[in-house]
Tab-separated table of C-alpha atoms in Angstrom:
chain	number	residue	atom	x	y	z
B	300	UNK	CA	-6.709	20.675	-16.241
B	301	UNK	CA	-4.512	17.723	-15.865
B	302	UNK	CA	-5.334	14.979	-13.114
B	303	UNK	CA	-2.543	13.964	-11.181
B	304	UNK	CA	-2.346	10.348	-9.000
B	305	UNK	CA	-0.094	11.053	-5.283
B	306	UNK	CA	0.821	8.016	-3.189
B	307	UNK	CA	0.966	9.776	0.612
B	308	UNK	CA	3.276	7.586	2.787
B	309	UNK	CA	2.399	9.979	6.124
B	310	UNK	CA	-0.883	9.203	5.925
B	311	UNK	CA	-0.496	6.231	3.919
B	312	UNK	CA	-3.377	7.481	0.941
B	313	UNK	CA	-3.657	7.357	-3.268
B	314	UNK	CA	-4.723	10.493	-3.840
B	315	UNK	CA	-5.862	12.482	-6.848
B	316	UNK	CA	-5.593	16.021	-7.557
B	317	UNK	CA	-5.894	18.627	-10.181
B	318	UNK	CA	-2.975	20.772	-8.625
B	319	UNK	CA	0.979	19.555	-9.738
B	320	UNK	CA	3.342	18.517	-7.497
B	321	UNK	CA	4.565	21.599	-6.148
B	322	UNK	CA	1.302	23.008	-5.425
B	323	UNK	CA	0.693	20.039	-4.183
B	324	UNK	CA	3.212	20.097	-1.440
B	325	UNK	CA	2.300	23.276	-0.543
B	326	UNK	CA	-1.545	22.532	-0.323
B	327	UNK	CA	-0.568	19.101	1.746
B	328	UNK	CA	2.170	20.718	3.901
B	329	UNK	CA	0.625	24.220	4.857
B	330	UNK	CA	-2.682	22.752	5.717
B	331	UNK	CA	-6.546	23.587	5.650
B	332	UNK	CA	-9.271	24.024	8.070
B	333	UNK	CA	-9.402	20.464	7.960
B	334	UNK	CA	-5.809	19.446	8.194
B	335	UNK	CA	-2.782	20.771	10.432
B	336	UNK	CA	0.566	21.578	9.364
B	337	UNK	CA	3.439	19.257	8.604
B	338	UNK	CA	5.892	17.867	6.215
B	339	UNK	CA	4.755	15.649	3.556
B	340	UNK	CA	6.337	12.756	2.259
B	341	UNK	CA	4.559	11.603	-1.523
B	342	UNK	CA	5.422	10.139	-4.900
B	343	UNK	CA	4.148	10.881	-8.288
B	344	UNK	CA	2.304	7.725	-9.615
B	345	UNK	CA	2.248	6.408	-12.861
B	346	UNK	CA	-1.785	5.569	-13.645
B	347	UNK	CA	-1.435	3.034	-16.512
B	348	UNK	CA	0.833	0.768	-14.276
B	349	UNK	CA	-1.969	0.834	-11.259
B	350	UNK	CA	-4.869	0.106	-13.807
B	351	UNK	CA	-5.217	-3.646	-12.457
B	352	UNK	CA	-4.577	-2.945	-8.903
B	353	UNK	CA	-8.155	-2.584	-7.739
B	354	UNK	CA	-8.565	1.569	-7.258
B	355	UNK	CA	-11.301	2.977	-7.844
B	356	UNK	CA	-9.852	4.893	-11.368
B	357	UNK	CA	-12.525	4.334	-13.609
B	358	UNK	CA	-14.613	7.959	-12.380
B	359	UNK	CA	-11.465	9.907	-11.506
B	360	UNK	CA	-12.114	12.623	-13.898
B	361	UNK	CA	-15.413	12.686	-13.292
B	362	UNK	CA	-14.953	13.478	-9.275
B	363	UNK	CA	-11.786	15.384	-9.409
B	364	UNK	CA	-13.153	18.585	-11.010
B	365	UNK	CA	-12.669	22.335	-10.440
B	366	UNK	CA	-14.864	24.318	-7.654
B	367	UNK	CA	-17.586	26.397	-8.507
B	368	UNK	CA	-15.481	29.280	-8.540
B	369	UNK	CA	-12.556	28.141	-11.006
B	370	UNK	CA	-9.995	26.697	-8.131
B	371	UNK	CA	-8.682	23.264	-8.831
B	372	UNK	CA	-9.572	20.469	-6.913
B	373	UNK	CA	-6.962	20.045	-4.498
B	374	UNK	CA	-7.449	16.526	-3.005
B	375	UNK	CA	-9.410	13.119	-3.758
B	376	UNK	CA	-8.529	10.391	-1.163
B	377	UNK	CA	-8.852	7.284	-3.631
B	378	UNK	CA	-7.844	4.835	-1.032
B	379	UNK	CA	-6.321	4.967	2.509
B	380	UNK	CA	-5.882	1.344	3.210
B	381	UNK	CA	-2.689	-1.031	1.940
B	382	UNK	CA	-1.741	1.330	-0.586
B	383	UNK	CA	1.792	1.413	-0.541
B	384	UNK	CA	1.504	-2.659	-1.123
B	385	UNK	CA	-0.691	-2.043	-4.193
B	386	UNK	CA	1.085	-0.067	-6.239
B	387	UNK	CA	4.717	-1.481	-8.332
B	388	UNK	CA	7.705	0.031	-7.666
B	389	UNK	CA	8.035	1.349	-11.372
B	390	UNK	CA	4.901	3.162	-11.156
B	391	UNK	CA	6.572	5.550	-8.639
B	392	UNK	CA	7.889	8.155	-11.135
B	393	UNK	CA	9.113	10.856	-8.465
B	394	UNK	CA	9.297	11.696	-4.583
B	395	UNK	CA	8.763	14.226	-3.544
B	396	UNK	CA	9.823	15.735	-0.027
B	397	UNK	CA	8.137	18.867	1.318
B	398	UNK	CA	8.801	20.895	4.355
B	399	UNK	CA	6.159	22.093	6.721
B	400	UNK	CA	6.097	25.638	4.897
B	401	UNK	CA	5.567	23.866	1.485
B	402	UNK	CA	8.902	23.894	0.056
B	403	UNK	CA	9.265	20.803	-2.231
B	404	UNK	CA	12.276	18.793	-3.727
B	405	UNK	CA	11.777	16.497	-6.342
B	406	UNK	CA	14.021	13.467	-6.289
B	407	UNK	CA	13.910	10.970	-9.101
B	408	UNK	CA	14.300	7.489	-8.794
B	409	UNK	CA	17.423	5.651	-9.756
B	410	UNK	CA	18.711	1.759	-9.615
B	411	UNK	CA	20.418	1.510	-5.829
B	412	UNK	CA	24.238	0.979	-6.097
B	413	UNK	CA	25.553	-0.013	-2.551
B	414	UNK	CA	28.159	2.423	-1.505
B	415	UNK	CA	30.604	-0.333	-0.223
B	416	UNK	CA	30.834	1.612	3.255
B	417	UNK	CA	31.550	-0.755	6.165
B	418	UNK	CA	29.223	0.949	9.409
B	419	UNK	CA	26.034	0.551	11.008
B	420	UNK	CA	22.593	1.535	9.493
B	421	UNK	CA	20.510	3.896	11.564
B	422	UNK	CA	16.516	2.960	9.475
B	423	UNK	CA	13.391	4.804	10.024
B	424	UNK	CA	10.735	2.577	8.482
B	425	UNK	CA	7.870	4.934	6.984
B	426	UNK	CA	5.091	2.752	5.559
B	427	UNK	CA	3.282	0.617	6.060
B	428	UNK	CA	5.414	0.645	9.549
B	429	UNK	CA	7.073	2.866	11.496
B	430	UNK	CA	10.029	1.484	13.846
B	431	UNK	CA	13.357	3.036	13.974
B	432	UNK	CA	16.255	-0.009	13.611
B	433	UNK	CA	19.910	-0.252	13.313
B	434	UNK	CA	21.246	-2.748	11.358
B	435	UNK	CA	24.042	-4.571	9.963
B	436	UNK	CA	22.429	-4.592	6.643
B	437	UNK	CA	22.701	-2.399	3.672
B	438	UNK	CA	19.836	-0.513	2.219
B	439	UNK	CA	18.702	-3.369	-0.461
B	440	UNK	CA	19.676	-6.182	2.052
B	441	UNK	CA	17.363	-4.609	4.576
B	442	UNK	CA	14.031	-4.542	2.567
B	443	UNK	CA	15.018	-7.794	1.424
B	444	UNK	CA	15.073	-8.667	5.463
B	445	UNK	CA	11.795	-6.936	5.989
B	446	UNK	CA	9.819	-8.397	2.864
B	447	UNK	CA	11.261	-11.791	2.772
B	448	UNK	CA	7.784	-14.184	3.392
B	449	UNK	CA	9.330	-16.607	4.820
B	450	UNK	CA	9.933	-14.976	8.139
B	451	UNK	CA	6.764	-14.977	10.260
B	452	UNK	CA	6.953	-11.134	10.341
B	453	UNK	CA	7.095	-9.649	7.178
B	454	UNK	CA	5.374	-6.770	5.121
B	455	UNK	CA	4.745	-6.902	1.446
B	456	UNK	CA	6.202	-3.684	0.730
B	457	UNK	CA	8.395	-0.999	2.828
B	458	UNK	CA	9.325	2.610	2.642
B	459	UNK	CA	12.251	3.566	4.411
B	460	UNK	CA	15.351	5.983	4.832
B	461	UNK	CA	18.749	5.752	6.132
B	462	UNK	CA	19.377	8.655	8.866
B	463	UNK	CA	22.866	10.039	9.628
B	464	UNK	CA	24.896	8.290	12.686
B	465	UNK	CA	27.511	10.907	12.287
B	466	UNK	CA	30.596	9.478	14.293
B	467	UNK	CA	28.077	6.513	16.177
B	468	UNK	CA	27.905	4.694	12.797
B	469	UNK	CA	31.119	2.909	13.676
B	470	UNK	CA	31.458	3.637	17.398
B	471	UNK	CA	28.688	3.786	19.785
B	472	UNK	CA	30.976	5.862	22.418
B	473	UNK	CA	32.243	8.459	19.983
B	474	UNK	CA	32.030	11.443	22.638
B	475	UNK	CA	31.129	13.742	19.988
B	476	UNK	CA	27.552	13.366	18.505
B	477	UNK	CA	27.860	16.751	16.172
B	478	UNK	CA	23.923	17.206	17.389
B	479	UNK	CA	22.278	14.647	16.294
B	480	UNK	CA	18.486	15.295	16.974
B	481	UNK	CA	17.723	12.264	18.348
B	482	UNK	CA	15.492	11.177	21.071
B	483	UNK	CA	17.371	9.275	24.106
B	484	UNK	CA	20.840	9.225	22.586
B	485	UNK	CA	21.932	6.958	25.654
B	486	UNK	CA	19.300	4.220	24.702
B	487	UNK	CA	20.706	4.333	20.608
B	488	UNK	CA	23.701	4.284	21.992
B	489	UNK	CA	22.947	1.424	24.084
B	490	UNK	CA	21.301	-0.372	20.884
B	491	UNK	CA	24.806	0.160	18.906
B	492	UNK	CA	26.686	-1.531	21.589
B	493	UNK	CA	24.055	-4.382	21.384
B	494	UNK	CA	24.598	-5.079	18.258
B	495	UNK	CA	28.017	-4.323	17.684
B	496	UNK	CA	28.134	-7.191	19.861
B	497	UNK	CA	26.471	-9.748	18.083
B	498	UNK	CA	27.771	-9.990	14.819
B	499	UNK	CA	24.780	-12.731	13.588
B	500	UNK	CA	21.688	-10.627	14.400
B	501	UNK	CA	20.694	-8.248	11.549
B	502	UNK	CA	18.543	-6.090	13.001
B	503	UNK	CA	18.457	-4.081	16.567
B	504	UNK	CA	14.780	-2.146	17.576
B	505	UNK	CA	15.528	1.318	18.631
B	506	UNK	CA	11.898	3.203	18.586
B	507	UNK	CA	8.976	0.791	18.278
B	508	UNK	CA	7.251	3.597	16.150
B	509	UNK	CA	8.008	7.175	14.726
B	510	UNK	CA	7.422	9.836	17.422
B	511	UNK	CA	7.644	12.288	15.122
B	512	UNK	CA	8.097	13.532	11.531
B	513	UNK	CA	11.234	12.478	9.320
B	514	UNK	CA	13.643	15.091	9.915
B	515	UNK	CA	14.592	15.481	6.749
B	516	UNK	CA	18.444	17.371	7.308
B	517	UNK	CA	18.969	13.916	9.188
B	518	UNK	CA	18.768	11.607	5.829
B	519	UNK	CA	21.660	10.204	4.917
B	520	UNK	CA	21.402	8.830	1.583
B	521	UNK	CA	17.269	8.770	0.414
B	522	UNK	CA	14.300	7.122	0.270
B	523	UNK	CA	13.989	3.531	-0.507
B	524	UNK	CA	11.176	1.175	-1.784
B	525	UNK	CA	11.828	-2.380	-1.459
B	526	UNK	CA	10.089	-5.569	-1.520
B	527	UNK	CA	10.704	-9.080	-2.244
B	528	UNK	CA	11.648	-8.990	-5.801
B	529	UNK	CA	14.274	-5.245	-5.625
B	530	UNK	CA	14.552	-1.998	-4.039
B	531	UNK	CA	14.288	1.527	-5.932
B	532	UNK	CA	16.121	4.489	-4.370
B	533	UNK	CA	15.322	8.139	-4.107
B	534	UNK	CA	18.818	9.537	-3.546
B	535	UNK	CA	19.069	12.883	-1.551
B	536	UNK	CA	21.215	15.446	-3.371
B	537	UNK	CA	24.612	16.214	-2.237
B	538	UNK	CA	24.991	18.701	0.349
B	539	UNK	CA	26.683	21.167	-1.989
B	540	UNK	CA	23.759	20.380	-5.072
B	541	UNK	CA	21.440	21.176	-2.105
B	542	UNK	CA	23.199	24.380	-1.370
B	543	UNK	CA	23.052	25.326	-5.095
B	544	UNK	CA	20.492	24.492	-6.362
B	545	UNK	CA	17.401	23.513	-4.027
B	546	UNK	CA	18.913	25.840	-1.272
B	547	UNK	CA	15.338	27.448	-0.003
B	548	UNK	CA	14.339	24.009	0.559
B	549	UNK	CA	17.296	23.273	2.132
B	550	UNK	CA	17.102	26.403	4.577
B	551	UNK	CA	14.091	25.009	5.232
B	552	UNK	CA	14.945	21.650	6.283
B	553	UNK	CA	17.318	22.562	8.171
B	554	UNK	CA	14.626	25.123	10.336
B	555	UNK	CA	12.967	22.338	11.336
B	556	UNK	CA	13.956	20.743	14.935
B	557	UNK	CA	12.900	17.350	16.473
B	558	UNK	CA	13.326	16.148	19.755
């Protein structure tokens, strides 16, 4: 059996694993004795472009075998601690999203293109921090922001995704909010006016940390890696692609309800 290499984001792990990606998601999303059930957030990783980054590869094949009784070996935590700043962007060769009932889309990663929109940016940070911003910044401009080390608070490396405004994203008082499932929509509300008001600060705080999981019907355009030399994006399929083509995932997304 092959040996696959997963960077987790939520927990932040490199994991091995004899089981492919789609089992994969399943196995991390529906659980075991020793783990509850959740969405999983993980990339595909590429093991001749982490050779020199210090995990522990060298016995992989040797510890990830199958069970006594034939089944694979689902999991081999590798490393749980700065991962995500380890590992180059180009070794991440897929995302891949899965639901808390272990549906899984695959996205694959593509050069970011800004989409020339004017509007605010609504971020959830995912690793290897977890605040929820808005922004005057575009996607690349942002983990440029974040990663740049000449600010005295930076991070080497950050996963993010841009979540839906709706009608906020250019006015904070839009009366209608077409259910957005967001905590305290006064207080984002409140943050939008804030910055809409100061046209030389980049960044507003809206959640100090995630409260809970990515909702993944709110993400707007992806996934993004970024640090100080680029940013790779994960796009989210259309809507309609979603609807044709990955549409049990997408009913499955859409079951899922934050606060």
């Amino acid at each position: 059996m092959s040996t696959y290499l997963y960077l987790s984001l939520i927990p932040e792990a490199l994991v091995a694993s004899m089981l492919a990606p789609d089992d994969f998601g399943l196995y991390y999303a529906i659980g075991s004795a020793k783990r509850s059930r959740g969405q999983a957030i993980f990339f595909s990783v590429d093991r001749d472009k982490i050779a020199d980054a210090g995990f522990p590869l060298a016995d992989v094949e040797a510890r990830c075998v199958a069970h006594s009784d034939g089944r694979p070996k689902s999991s081999l935590y590798l490393s749980i601690y700065r991962v995500l700043e380890r590992i180059p962007r180009d070794a991440l060769t897929a995302l891949h999203l899965a639901t808390d009932d272990g549906r899984v889309l695959t996205i694959q990663p593509q050069e970011f293109v800004a989409d020339g929109e004017e509007r605010t940016h609504l971020y959830q940070e995912i690793c290897p921090v977890t605040p929820r911003i808005v922004s005057h910044l575009n996607p690349a401009e942002f983990a440029g922001f974040i990663t740049d080390t000449d600010r005295n608070v930076h991070v080497p490396r950050i996963a993010f995704t841009e979540l839906t405004l709706g009608n906020l994203k250019n006015d904070p008082d839009h009366h209608d909010i077409d259910n957005l499932p967001y905590p305290n929509i006064g207080h984002l509300r409140d943050c939008l006016r804030e910055l809409a008001k100061a046209p030389d600060k980049a960044n507003k705080t809206v959640l100090r940390q995630m409260t809970q999981e990515v909702l993944f019907r709110t993400i707007r355009n992806g996934v993004f890696i970024g640090d100080s030399t680029g940013i790779t994006a994960f796009p989210l399929p259309t809507r309609d692609t979603l609807e044709r083509e990955h549409l049990a995932w997408w009913r499955s997304a859409q079951s899922t309800f934050g606060q």
